[in-house]
PDB file of C-alpha atoms (C1' of nucleotides) and ligand atoms in Angstrom:
ATOM      1  CA  MET A   1      17.721  19.023 -27.916  1.00  0.00           C
ATOM      2  CA  GLU A   2      19.768  20.021 -24.884  1.00  0.00           C
ATOM      3  CA  LYS A   3      19.441  18.104 -21.617  1.00  0.00           C
ATOM      4  CA  GLN A   4      16.529  19.659 -19.857  1.00  0.00           C
ATOM      5  CA  GLN A   5      17.452  22.802 -17.878  1.00  0.00           C
ATOM      6  CA  TYR A   6      14.295  23.886 -16.264  1.00  0.00           C
ATOM      7  CA  LEU A   7      11.532  21.970 -14.884  1.00  0.00           C
ATOM      8  CA  THR A   8       8.619  21.485 -16.963  1.00  0.00           C
ATOM      9  CA  LYS A   9       4.972  22.808 -16.090  1.00  0.00           C
ATOM     10  CA  ASN A  10       4.068  19.424 -14.835  1.00  0.00           C
ATOM     11  CA  GLN A  11       7.151  18.731 -12.899  1.00  0.00           C
ATOM     12  CA  GLN A  12       6.851  22.222 -11.377  1.00  0.00           C
ATOM     13  CA  ILE A  13       3.250  21.410 -10.371  1.00  0.00           C
ATOM     14  CA  VAL A  14       4.063  18.128  -8.617  1.00  0.00           C
ATOM     15  CA  LEU A  15       7.091  19.661  -6.900  1.00  0.00           C
ATOM     16  CA  ASP A  16       5.127  22.550  -5.581  1.00  0.00           C
ATOM     17  CA  PHE A  17       2.570  20.346  -4.152  1.00  0.00           C
ATOM     18  CA  VAL A  18       5.055  17.904  -2.711  1.00  0.00           C
ATOM     19  CA  GLU A  19       7.221  20.779  -1.069  1.00  0.00           C
ATOM     20  CA  LYS A  20       4.100  22.070   0.746  1.00  0.00           C
ATOM     21  CA  SER A  21       3.292  18.842   2.413  1.00  0.00           C
ATOM     22  CA  SER A  22       4.684  18.206   5.676  1.00  0.00           C
ATOM     23  CA  GLU A  23       4.398  14.509   5.248  1.00  0.00           C
ATOM     24  CA  PRO A  24       5.116  11.843   2.407  1.00  0.00           C
ATOM     25  CA  LEU A  25       2.522  11.908  -0.355  1.00  0.00           C
ATOM     26  CA  LYS A  26       1.415   9.075  -2.374  1.00  0.00           C
ATOM     27  CA  ALA A  27       1.289   9.311  -5.919  1.00  0.00           C
ATOM     28  CA  TYR A  28      -2.610   9.075  -6.554  1.00  0.00           C
ATOM     29  CA  SER A  29      -3.131  11.652  -3.659  1.00  0.00           C
ATOM     30  CA  ILE A  30      -0.754  13.936  -5.654  1.00  0.00           C
ATOM     31  CA  LEU A  31      -2.734  13.306  -8.768  1.00  0.00           C
ATOM     32  CA  PHE A  32      -6.059  13.815  -7.028  1.00  0.00           C
ATOM     33  CA  ASN A  33      -4.734  17.283  -5.754  1.00  0.00           C
ATOM     34  CA  VAL A  34      -3.268  18.346  -8.821  1.00  0.00           C
ATOM     35  CA  GLN A  35      -6.184  17.619 -11.216  1.00  0.00           C
ATOM     36  CA  LYS A  36      -7.281  21.132 -10.991  1.00  0.00           C
ATOM     37  CA  LYS A  37      -3.889  22.300 -12.587  1.00  0.00           C
ATOM     38  CA  GLY A  38      -4.547  20.111 -15.394  1.00  0.00           C
ATOM     39  CA  LEU A  39      -2.655  16.823 -14.703  1.00  0.00           C
ATOM     40  CA  LYS A  40      -5.198  14.174 -15.426  1.00  0.00           C
ATOM     41  CA  ALA A  41      -3.680  10.878 -15.549  1.00  0.00           C
ATOM     42  CA  PRO A  42      -1.325   8.935 -13.443  1.00  0.00           C
ATOM     43  CA  LEU A  43       1.455   8.818 -15.899  1.00  0.00           C
ATOM     44  CA  GLN A  44       1.651  12.482 -15.948  1.00  0.00           C
ATOM     45  CA  VAL A  45       2.403  12.486 -12.142  1.00  0.00           C
ATOM     46  CA  TYR A  46       4.635   9.554 -12.321  1.00  0.00           C
ATOM     47  CA  ARG A  47       6.655  11.124 -15.286  1.00  0.00           C
ATOM     48  CA  ALA A  48       7.209  14.190 -13.125  1.00  0.00           C
ATOM     49  CA  LEU A  49       8.037  12.317  -9.834  1.00  0.00           C
ATOM     50  CA  ASP A  50      10.473  10.194 -11.916  1.00  0.00           C
ATOM     51  CA  LYS A  51      12.460  13.088 -13.150  1.00  0.00           C
ATOM     52  CA  LEU A  52      12.118  15.074  -9.677  1.00  0.00           C
ATOM     53  CA  VAL A  53      13.594  11.948  -7.926  1.00  0.00           C
ATOM     54  CA  GLU A  54      16.257  11.508 -10.626  1.00  0.00           C
ATOM     55  CA  ILE A  55      17.301  15.256  -9.944  1.00  0.00           C
ATOM     56  CA  GLY A  56      17.029  15.024  -6.105  1.00  0.00           C
ATOM     57  CA  LYS A  57      14.338  17.480  -5.690  1.00  0.00           C
ATOM     58  CA  ILE A  58      12.172  14.618  -4.227  1.00  0.00           C
ATOM     59  CA  HIS A  59      12.928  11.503  -2.481  1.00  0.00           C
ATOM     60  CA  LYS A  60      10.890   8.161  -2.609  1.00  0.00           C
ATOM     61  CA  ILE A  61      10.362   6.518   0.540  1.00  0.00           C
ATOM     62  CA  GLU A  62      10.543   2.858  -0.451  1.00  0.00           C
ATOM     63  CA  SER A  63       8.948   1.210   2.159  1.00  0.00           C
ATOM     64  CA  ARG A  64       5.922   3.429   2.105  1.00  0.00           C
ATOM     65  CA  ASN A  65       5.527   4.017  -1.712  1.00  0.00           C
ATOM     66  CA  ALA A  66       5.395   7.718  -0.717  1.00  0.00           C
ATOM     67  CA  PHE A  67       7.381  10.817  -1.876  1.00  0.00           C
ATOM     68  CA  VAL A  68       8.911  13.687   0.126  1.00  0.00           C
ATOM     69  CA  ALA A  69      10.537  16.929  -0.996  1.00  0.00           C
ATOM     70  CA  CYS A  70      14.212  17.097  -0.272  1.00  0.00           C
ATOM     71  CA  LYS A  71      14.937  19.597   2.571  1.00  0.00           C
ATOM     72  CA  ASN A  72      18.593  19.107   2.298  1.00  0.00           C
ATOM     73  CA  SER A  73      20.541  21.499  -0.109  1.00  0.00           C
ATOM     74  CA  SER A  74      23.145  19.212  -0.550  1.00  0.00           C
ATOM     75  CA  CYS A  75      21.039  16.703  -2.233  1.00  0.00           C
ATOM     76  CA  GLN A  76      21.695  17.333  -5.779  1.00  0.00           C
ATOM     77  CA  VAL A  77      20.912  13.814  -6.855  1.00  0.00           C
ATOM     78  CA  SER A  78      19.152  11.148  -4.944  1.00  0.00           C
ATOM     79  CA  LYS A  79      22.243   9.133  -4.406  1.00  0.00           C
ATOM     80  CA  ALA A  80      22.839   9.118  -0.702  1.00  0.00           C
ATOM     81  CA  THR A  81      19.669   9.143   1.410  1.00  0.00           C
ATOM     82  CA  ALA A  82      18.532   8.513   4.798  1.00  0.00           C
ATOM     83  CA  PHE A  83      15.401   8.705   6.653  1.00  0.00           C
ATOM     84  CA  SER A  84      13.939   8.155   9.944  1.00  0.00           C
ATOM     85  CA  ILE A  85      10.315   6.677   9.961  1.00  0.00           C
ATOM     86  CA  CYS A  86       8.112   6.667  12.976  1.00  0.00           C
ATOM     87  CA  GLU A  87       6.169   3.158  12.785  1.00  0.00           C
ATOM     88  CA  SER A  88       3.469   4.757  14.905  1.00  0.00           C
ATOM     89  CA  CYS A  89       2.373   8.218  13.454  1.00  0.00           C
ATOM     90  CA  GLU A  90       4.215   7.563  10.267  1.00  0.00           C
ATOM     91  CA  LYS A  91       6.100  10.958  10.581  1.00  0.00           C
ATOM     92  CA  VAL A  92       9.250  10.855   8.138  1.00  0.00           C
ATOM     93  CA  THR A  93      12.412  12.910   8.385  1.00  0.00           C
ATOM     94  CA  GLU A  94      15.204  12.987   6.144  1.00  0.00           C
ATOM     95  CA  ILE A  95      18.448  12.446   8.207  1.00  0.00           C
ATOM     96  CA  ASN A  96      21.074  14.990   7.326  1.00  0.00           C
ATOM     97  CA  ASN A  97      24.159  13.590   8.962  1.00  0.00           C
ATOM     98  CA  SER A  98      27.559  14.150   7.532  1.00  0.00           C
ATOM     99  CA  LYS A  99      29.172  11.366   9.515  1.00  0.00           C
ATOM    100  CA  LEU A 100      26.534   8.891   8.516  1.00  0.00           C
ATOM    101  CA  SER A 101      26.775   9.887   4.895  1.00  0.00           C
ATOM    102  CA  LYS A 102      30.540   9.900   4.959  1.00  0.00           C
ATOM    103  CA  TYR A 103      30.591   6.384   6.521  1.00  0.00           C
ATOM    104  CA  LEU A 104      28.172   4.825   4.050  1.00  0.00           C
ATOM    105  CA  SER A 105      29.585   6.750   0.924  1.00  0.00           C
ATOM    106  CA  ASN A 106      32.811   5.206   1.770  1.00  0.00           C
ATOM    107  CA  PHE A 107      31.538   1.849   2.596  1.00  0.00           C
ATOM    108  CA  GLU A 108      33.307  -1.123   0.958  1.00  0.00           C
ATOM    109  CA  ASP A 109      33.230  -4.813   1.454  1.00  0.00           C
ATOM    110  CA  ASN A 110      34.834  -7.610  -0.250  1.00  0.00           C
ATOM    111  CA  SER A 111      32.133  -8.386  -2.788  1.00  0.00           C
ATOM    112  CA  GLY A 112      33.922  -6.405  -5.482  1.00  0.00           C
ATOM    113  CA  MET A 113      31.115  -4.181  -5.902  1.00  0.00           C
ATOM    114  CA  ARG A 114      31.277  -0.448  -6.408  1.00  0.00           C
ATOM    115  CA  TYR A 115      28.451   1.294  -4.602  1.00  0.00           C
ATOM    116  CA  SER A 116      27.290   4.436  -6.249  1.00  0.00           C
ATOM    117  CA  LYS A 117      24.068   4.919  -4.294  1.00  0.00           C
ATOM    118  CA  TYR A 118      22.186   4.074  -1.201  1.00  0.00           C
ATOM    119  CA  ASN A 119      19.282   4.450   0.555  1.00  0.00           C
ATOM    120  CA  LEU A 120      18.771   3.944   4.295  1.00  0.00           C
ATOM    121  CA  GLU A 121      15.433   3.667   6.278  1.00  0.00           C
ATOM    122  CA  PHE A 122      15.306   3.840  10.007  1.00  0.00           C
ATOM    123  CA  PHE A 123      12.340   2.870  11.982  1.00  0.00           C
ATOM    124  CA  GLY A 124      11.342   3.488  15.420  1.00  0.00           C
ATOM    125  CA  LEU A 125       9.038   5.640  17.492  1.00  0.00           C
ATOM    126  CA  CYS A 126       9.479   9.305  17.455  1.00  0.00           C
ATOM    127  CA  LYS A 127       9.519  11.517  20.641  1.00  0.00           C
ATOM    128  CA  LYS A 128       5.877  12.131  20.528  1.00  0.00           C
ATOM    129  CA  CYS A 129       4.799   8.414  20.217  1.00  0.00           C
ATOM    130  CA  LYS A 130       7.120   7.140  22.634  1.00  0.00           C
ATOM    131  CA  ASN A 131       5.546   9.242  25.431  1.00  0.00           C
ATOM    132  CA  LYS A 132       2.024   7.593  24.906  1.00  0.00           C
TER     133      LYS A 132
ATOM    134  CA  MET B   1      -3.704 -20.273  21.476  1.00  0.00           C
ATOM    135  CA  GLU B   2      -0.164 -20.106  21.945  1.00  0.00           C
ATOM    136  CA  LYS B   3       2.122 -17.972  19.911  1.00  0.00           C
ATOM    137  CA  GLN B   4       2.777 -19.738  16.580  1.00  0.00           C
ATOM    138  CA  GLN B   5       5.689 -22.177  17.069  1.00  0.00           C
ATOM    139  CA  TYR B   6       6.159 -23.815  13.768  1.00  0.00           C
ATOM    140  CA  LEU B   7       5.529 -22.803  10.296  1.00  0.00           C
ATOM    141  CA  THR B   8       2.296 -23.477   8.698  1.00  0.00           C
ATOM    142  CA  LYS B   9       1.978 -25.575   5.810  1.00  0.00           C
ATOM    143  CA  ASN B  10       1.554 -22.426   3.436  1.00  0.00           C
ATOM    144  CA  GLN B  11       4.542 -20.667   5.197  1.00  0.00           C
ATOM    145  CA  GLN B  12       6.823 -23.710   4.782  1.00  0.00           C
ATOM    146  CA  ILE B  13       5.821 -24.097   1.052  1.00  0.00           C
ATOM    147  CA  VAL B  14       6.599 -20.367   0.239  1.00  0.00           C
ATOM    148  CA  LEU B  15       9.789 -20.492   2.422  1.00  0.00           C
ATOM    149  CA  ASP B  16      10.920 -23.753   0.648  1.00  0.00           C
ATOM    150  CA  PHE B  17      10.347 -22.100  -2.704  1.00  0.00           C
ATOM    151  CA  VAL B  18      12.134 -18.798  -1.825  1.00  0.00           C
ATOM    152  CA  GLU B  19      15.076 -20.363  -0.380  1.00  0.00           C
ATOM    153  CA  LYS B  20      15.822 -22.484  -3.568  1.00  0.00           C
ATOM    154  CA  SER B  21      15.989 -19.292  -5.593  1.00  0.00           C
ATOM    155  CA  SER B  22      19.147 -17.544  -6.217  1.00  0.00           C
ATOM    156  CA  GLU B  23      17.520 -14.427  -6.976  1.00  0.00           C
ATOM    157  CA  PRO B  24      14.856 -12.143  -5.385  1.00  0.00           C
ATOM    158  CA  LEU B  25      11.216 -13.143  -6.281  1.00  0.00           C
ATOM    159  CA  LYS B  26       8.186 -11.289  -6.795  1.00  0.00           C
ATOM    160  CA  ALA B  27       5.065 -12.096  -4.921  1.00  0.00           C
ATOM    161  CA  TYR B  28       3.047 -13.141  -8.039  1.00  0.00           C
ATOM    162  CA  SER B  29       5.833 -15.068  -9.451  1.00  0.00           C
ATOM    163  CA  ILE B  30       5.778 -17.053  -6.072  1.00  0.00           C
ATOM    164  CA  LEU B  31       2.232 -17.608  -6.454  1.00  0.00           C
ATOM    165  CA  PHE B  32       2.452 -18.810  -9.789  1.00  0.00           C
ATOM    166  CA  ASN B  33       4.980 -21.403  -8.731  1.00  0.00           C
ATOM    167  CA  VAL B  34       3.361 -22.620  -5.598  1.00  0.00           C
ATOM    168  CA  GLN B  35      -0.095 -23.096  -7.234  1.00  0.00           C
ATOM    169  CA  LYS B  36       0.567 -26.816  -7.776  1.00  0.00           C
ATOM    170  CA  LYS B  37       0.962 -27.227  -3.887  1.00  0.00           C
ATOM    171  CA  GLY B  38      -2.622 -25.592  -3.404  1.00  0.00           C
ATOM    172  CA  LEU B  39      -2.003 -22.117  -2.807  1.00  0.00           C
ATOM    173  CA  LYS B  40      -4.509 -20.487  -5.097  1.00  0.00           C
ATOM    174  CA  ALA B  41      -4.812 -16.928  -4.018  1.00  0.00           C
ATOM    175  CA  PRO B  42      -2.579 -14.014  -3.528  1.00  0.00           C
ATOM    176  CA  LEU B  43      -3.552 -13.507  -0.251  1.00  0.00           C
ATOM    177  CA  GLN B  44      -2.314 -16.968   0.869  1.00  0.00           C
ATOM    178  CA  VAL B  45       1.122 -15.877  -0.592  1.00  0.00           C
ATOM    179  CA  TYR B  46       1.138 -12.599   1.211  1.00  0.00           C
ATOM    180  CA  ARG B  47       0.059 -13.808   4.342  1.00  0.00           C
ATOM    181  CA  ALA B  48       2.846 -16.143   4.536  1.00  0.00           C
ATOM    182  CA  LEU B  49       5.484 -13.842   3.358  1.00  0.00           C
ATOM    183  CA  ASP B  50       4.322 -11.359   6.170  1.00  0.00           C
ATOM    184  CA  LYS B  51       4.959 -13.822   8.749  1.00  0.00           C
ATOM    185  CA  LEU B  52       8.170 -15.159   7.136  1.00  0.00           C
ATOM    186  CA  VAL B  53       9.475 -11.584   7.028  1.00  0.00           C
ATOM    187  CA  GLU B  54       8.234 -10.790  10.523  1.00  0.00           C
ATOM    188  CA  ILE B  55      10.280 -13.743  11.911  1.00  0.00           C
ATOM    189  CA  GLY B  56      13.323 -12.851   9.651  1.00  0.00           C
ATOM    190  CA  LYS B  57      13.388 -16.026   7.312  1.00  0.00           C
ATOM    191  CA  ILE B  58      12.759 -13.727   4.382  1.00  0.00           C
ATOM    192  CA  HIS B  59      13.598 -10.145   3.793  1.00  0.00           C
ATOM    193  CA  LYS B  60      11.715  -7.715   1.380  1.00  0.00           C
ATOM    194  CA  ILE B  61      13.938  -5.723  -1.038  1.00  0.00           C
ATOM    195  CA  GLU B  62      11.751  -2.682  -0.702  1.00  0.00           C
ATOM    196  CA  SER B  63      13.140  -0.851  -3.814  1.00  0.00           C
ATOM    197  CA  ARG B  64      12.363  -3.885  -6.015  1.00  0.00           C
ATOM    198  CA  ASN B  65       9.147  -5.243  -4.257  1.00  0.00           C
ATOM    199  CA  ALA B  66      10.746  -8.673  -4.180  1.00  0.00           C
ATOM    200  CA  PHE B  67      11.663 -11.182  -1.527  1.00  0.00           C
ATOM    201  CA  VAL B  68      14.818 -13.215  -0.625  1.00  0.00           C
ATOM    202  CA  ALA B  69      15.485 -15.901   1.904  1.00  0.00           C
ATOM    203  CA  CYS B  70      17.824 -14.803   4.662  1.00  0.00           C
ATOM    204  CA  LYS B  71      21.155 -16.385   4.280  1.00  0.00           C
ATOM    205  CA  ASN B  72      22.418 -14.980   7.632  1.00  0.00           C
ATOM    206  CA  SER B  73      21.842 -17.107  10.502  1.00  0.00           C
ATOM    207  CA  SER B  74      22.095 -14.177  13.000  1.00  0.00           C
ATOM    208  CA  CYS B  75      18.915 -12.731  11.480  1.00  0.00           C
ATOM    209  CA  GLN B  76      16.444 -13.940  13.893  1.00  0.00           C
ATOM    210  CA  VAL B  77      14.133 -10.988  13.019  1.00  0.00           C
ATOM    211  CA  SER B  78      14.202  -8.623  10.077  1.00  0.00           C
ATOM    212  CA  LYS B  79      15.371  -5.487  12.121  1.00  0.00           C
ATOM    213  CA  ALA B  80      18.863  -4.804  10.682  1.00  0.00           C
ATOM    214  CA  THR B  81      19.070  -5.761   7.031  1.00  0.00           C
ATOM    215  CA  ALA B  82      21.491  -4.324   4.448  1.00  0.00           C
ATOM    216  CA  PHE B  83      21.561  -5.385   0.911  1.00  0.00           C
ATOM    217  CA  SER B  84      23.822  -4.703  -2.268  1.00  0.00           C
ATOM    218  CA  ILE B  85      21.725  -4.438  -5.514  1.00  0.00           C
ATOM    219  CA  CYS B  86      23.357  -4.495  -9.076  1.00  0.00           C
ATOM    220  CA  GLU B  87      21.569  -1.829 -11.057  1.00  0.00           C
ATOM    221  CA  SER B  88      22.559  -3.818 -14.222  1.00  0.00           C
ATOM    222  CA  CYS B  89      21.832  -7.417 -13.669  1.00  0.00           C
ATOM    223  CA  GLU B  90      19.673  -6.904 -10.566  1.00  0.00           C
ATOM    224  CA  LYS B  91      21.614  -9.413  -8.528  1.00  0.00           C
ATOM    225  CA  VAL B  92      21.070  -8.932  -4.695  1.00  0.00           C
ATOM    226  CA  THR B  93      23.146  -9.885  -1.850  1.00  0.00           C
ATOM    227  CA  GLU B  94      22.610  -9.708   1.878  1.00  0.00           C
ATOM    228  CA  ILE B  95      25.527  -7.787   3.263  1.00  0.00           C
ATOM    229  CA  ASN B  96      26.908  -9.398   6.606  1.00  0.00           C
ATOM    230  CA  ASN B  97      29.227  -7.004   7.911  1.00  0.00           C
ATOM    231  CA  SER B  98      29.431  -6.634  11.814  1.00  0.00           C
ATOM    232  CA  LYS B  99      30.973  -3.316  11.691  1.00  0.00           C
ATOM    233  CA  LEU B 100      28.426  -1.928   9.462  1.00  0.00           C
ATOM    234  CA  SER B 101      25.526  -3.435  11.516  1.00  0.00           C
ATOM    235  CA  LYS B 102      26.982  -2.344  14.787  1.00  0.00           C
ATOM    236  CA  TYR B 103      27.539   1.147  13.335  1.00  0.00           C
ATOM    237  CA  LEU B 104      23.917   1.459  12.192  1.00  0.00           C
ATOM    238  CA  SER B 105      22.253  -0.412  15.396  1.00  0.00           C
ATOM    239  CA  ASN B 106      23.868   2.073  17.635  1.00  0.00           C
ATOM    240  CA  PHE B 107      23.302   5.190  15.437  1.00  0.00           C
ATOM    241  CA  GLU B 108      21.613   8.144  17.157  1.00  0.00           C
ATOM    242  CA  ASP B 109      21.018  11.555  16.138  1.00  0.00           C
ATOM    243  CA  ASN B 110      19.366  14.473  17.944  1.00  0.00           C
ATOM    244  CA  SER B 111      15.761  13.852  17.014  1.00  0.00           C
ATOM    245  CA  GLY B 112      14.784  12.133  20.029  1.00  0.00           C
ATOM    246  CA  MET B 113      13.969   9.058  18.104  1.00  0.00           C
ATOM    247  CA  ARG B 114      14.787   5.598  19.274  1.00  0.00           C
ATOM    248  CA  TYR B 115      15.548   3.499  16.271  1.00  0.00           C
ATOM    249  CA  SER B 116      14.513  -0.128  16.524  1.00  0.00           C
ATOM    250  CA  LYS B 117      15.096  -1.432  13.101  1.00  0.00           C
ATOM    251  CA  TYR B 118      16.847  -0.305   9.748  1.00  0.00           C
ATOM    252  CA  ASN B 119      16.866  -1.314   6.364  1.00  0.00           C
ATOM    253  CA  LEU B 120      19.870  -0.346   3.903  1.00  0.00           C
ATOM    254  CA  GLU B 121      20.069  -0.795   0.303  1.00  0.00           C
ATOM    255  CA  PHE B 122      23.439  -0.300  -1.610  1.00  0.00           C
ATOM    256  CA  PHE B 123      23.110   0.105  -5.403  1.00  0.00           C
ATOM    257  CA  GLY B 124      25.840  -0.152  -7.987  1.00  0.00           C
ATOM    258  CA  LEU B 125      27.489  -2.418 -10.426  1.00  0.00           C
ATOM    259  CA  CYS B 126      28.636  -6.067  -9.456  1.00  0.00           C
ATOM    260  CA  LYS B 127      32.022  -7.325 -10.501  1.00  0.00           C
ATOM    261  CA  LYS B 128      30.695  -8.969 -13.562  1.00  0.00           C
ATOM    262  CA  CYS B 129      28.628  -6.026 -14.891  1.00  0.00           C
ATOM    263  CA  LYS B 130      31.414  -3.565 -14.214  1.00  0.00           C
ATOM    264  CA  ASN B 131      33.957  -5.406 -16.506  1.00  0.00           C
ATOM    265  CA  LYS B 132      31.469  -5.381 -19.588  1.00  0.00           C
TER     266      LYS B 132
ATOM    267  C1'  DT C   1      14.031  27.606 -43.259  1.00  0.00           C
ATOM    268  C1'  DT C   2      12.986  23.402 -43.521  1.00  0.00           C
ATOM    269  C1'  DA C   3      13.842  19.012 -42.421  1.00  0.00           C
ATOM    270  C1'  DC C   4      15.443  16.140 -38.831  1.00  0.00           C
ATOM    271  C1'  DA C   5      16.123  14.172 -34.208  1.00  0.00           C
ATOM    272  C1'  DC C   6      14.473  13.705 -30.002  1.00  0.00           C
ATOM    273  C1'  DA C   7      12.035  15.338 -25.607  1.00  0.00           C
ATOM    274  C1'  DT C   8       7.742  16.028 -23.755  1.00  0.00           C
ATOM    275  C1'  DT C   9       2.840  15.604 -23.571  1.00  0.00           C
ATOM    276  C1'  DG C  10      -1.840  13.748 -23.673  1.00  0.00           C
ATOM    277  C1'  DT C  11      -4.584   9.570 -23.547  1.00  0.00           C
ATOM    278  C1'  DT C  12      -6.466   5.112 -23.188  1.00  0.00           C
ATOM    279  C1'  DA C  13      -5.812   0.806 -21.510  1.00  0.00           C
ATOM    280  C1'  DT C  14      -3.787  -2.610 -18.643  1.00  0.00           C
ATOM    281  C1'  DA C  15      -0.329  -4.704 -15.823  1.00  0.00           C
ATOM    282  C1'  DA C  16       1.534  -5.483 -11.151  1.00  0.00           C
ATOM    283  C1'  DT C  17       1.358  -5.217  -6.415  1.00  0.00           C
ATOM    284  C1'  DA C  18      -1.399  -5.473  -2.134  1.00  0.00           C
ATOM    285  C1'  DT C  19      -5.541  -5.588   1.001  1.00  0.00           C
ATOM    286  C1'  DA C  20     -10.556  -5.741   2.704  1.00  0.00           C
ATOM    287  C1'  DA C  21     -14.079  -8.453   4.261  1.00  0.00           C
ATOM    288  C1'  DC C  22     -16.305 -12.620   5.482  1.00  0.00           C
ATOM    289  C1'  DA C  23     -17.420 -17.319   6.257  1.00  0.00           C
ATOM    290  C1'  DA C  24     -15.310 -21.674   7.759  1.00  0.00           C
ATOM    291  C1'  DC C  25     -12.486 -24.459  10.362  1.00  0.00           C
ATOM    292  C1'  DA C  26      -8.870 -25.507  14.114  1.00  0.00           C
ATOM    293  C1'  DA C  27      -6.612 -25.461  18.476  1.00  0.00           C
ATOM    294  C1'  DT C  28      -6.294 -23.562  23.388  1.00  0.00           C
ATOM    295  C1'  DT C  29      -8.207 -21.725  27.452  1.00  0.00           C
ATOM    296  C1'  DT C  30     -11.909 -21.114  30.932  1.00  0.00           C
TER     297       DT C  30
ATOM    298  C1'  DA D   1     -19.304 -26.708  26.096  1.00  0.00           C
ATOM    299  C1'  DA D   2     -18.330 -21.980  25.484  1.00  0.00           C
ATOM    300  C1'  DA D   3     -15.494 -18.460  24.363  1.00  0.00           C
ATOM    301  C1'  DT D   4     -11.241 -16.972  22.490  1.00  0.00           C
ATOM    302  C1'  DT D   5      -8.034 -16.631  19.177  1.00  0.00           C
ATOM    303  C1'  DG D   6      -5.342 -17.933  14.990  1.00  0.00           C
ATOM    304  C1'  DT D   7      -5.337 -19.853  10.555  1.00  0.00           C
ATOM    305  C1'  DT D   8      -7.459 -20.876   6.148  1.00  0.00           C
ATOM    306  C1'  DG D   9      -9.865 -20.277   1.815  1.00  0.00           C
ATOM    307  C1'  DT D  10     -12.473 -17.305  -1.052  1.00  0.00           C
ATOM    308  C1'  DT D  11     -14.113 -13.516  -3.715  1.00  0.00           C
ATOM    309  C1'  DA D  12     -13.726  -8.940  -4.700  1.00  0.00           C
ATOM    310  C1'  DT D  13     -11.484  -4.769  -4.730  1.00  0.00           C
ATOM    311  C1'  DA D  14      -8.013  -1.251  -3.908  1.00  0.00           C
ATOM    312  C1'  DT D  15      -3.473   0.540  -4.759  1.00  0.00           C
ATOM    313  C1'  DT D  16       0.637   1.358  -7.353  1.00  0.00           C
ATOM    314  C1'  DA D  17       2.733   1.459 -11.802  1.00  0.00           C
ATOM    315  C1'  DT D  18       3.767   0.950 -16.695  1.00  0.00           C
ATOM    316  C1'  DA D  19       2.856   0.041 -22.030  1.00  0.00           C
ATOM    317  C1'  DA D  20       1.641   1.788 -26.225  1.00  0.00           C
ATOM    318  C1'  DC D  21       1.083   5.351 -29.384  1.00  0.00           C
ATOM    319  C1'  DA D  22      -0.314   9.670 -31.319  1.00  0.00           C
ATOM    320  C1'  DA D  23       0.409  14.510 -31.106  1.00  0.00           C
ATOM    321  C1'  DT D  24       3.063  18.385 -29.961  1.00  0.00           C
ATOM    322  C1'  DG D  25       6.937  21.001 -28.961  1.00  0.00           C
ATOM    323  C1'  DT D  26      12.029  22.531 -29.257  1.00  0.00           C
ATOM    324  C1'  DG D  27      16.773  22.716 -30.544  1.00  0.00           C
ATOM    325  C1'  DT D  28      20.121  21.310 -34.243  1.00  0.00           C
ATOM    326  C1'  DA D  29      21.819  21.499 -38.442  1.00  0.00           C
ATOM    327  C1'  DA D  30      21.816  20.814 -43.575  1.00  0.00           C
TER     328       DA D  30
HETATM  329 ZN1  LIG E   1      17.611  14.816   0.108  1.00  0.00          ZN
HETATM  330 ZN1  LIG E   2       5.430   9.068  15.801  1.00  0.00          ZN
HETATM  331 ZN1  LIG E   3      18.994 -11.814   7.070  1.00  0.00          ZN
HETATM  332 ZN1  LIG E   4      25.434  -7.164 -12.044  1.00  0.00          ZN
END
DNA sequence: TTACACATTGTTATAATATAACAACAATTT
DNA sequence: AAATTGTTGTTATATTATAACAATGTGTAA
């Protein structure tokens, strides 16, 4: 069998739902919402999410255990991700800043490690929450 | 009551154990190991961890749900953290690079957000694992 | 075309991670 | 002392994620 070319039904259902959301979604909230589409068990959602994360359609916000669709067309794989997270309203935005990504992708230290991937999460207050 | 000045007994027990470890520890593994010291329930460990993370004595490796002691004397609070993680052997090292931390602490974009904190995780292969 | 390999699915059960709720106690402030 | 706030212990429960295995699908090659 060849490497999967298209999304499977379950993957497409999960992706569609996550893409419609304006905020990060928890796995069990996705599950609850796609049950009418036939995905009955957590594993069906987690498997779809795993694959979607692997191919860069979805990113995981690690500090929140939540998932967002990638809005950045250049993210073919999830290997260089950066997010801003408002600690008050929990709004999350993917940062698309080529200087930042260049800086981090080229980062080297004297540890002898070769970095192939990074994930950066910035925290603070968004515009709205700052003015409250 | 004044703001806590010293570590409580439980916090000290957890910190001692985490500091002795050369690798990130899971909360339940900490629990198991400090039970002989009297911490019987998950919450006692999680509370201690929460406080220790808050004051910067311990950092959480978000992608691993694990905890490491801070080896960086300048980390008074956990507000600017960077780690390298080997995806093969899971070795984790806190990155202490002033150029990087300066770059990230001063990072601004046009979102109007004020960033007060960040966490960065680099992934790759460590020296050892690269040569296998 | 049929056997094979292997990916994907569905399903049940369970593991691992983390918090809610509340009662008891301790230290500080008024 | 009374009020306030922080810490502790405890039980129960919520949340997040994976193990294990049988069934089904799909491309490959004898
Ligand atoms: Zn992206
Ligand atoms: Zn906000
Ligand atoms: Zn540190
Ligand atoms: Zn390694």
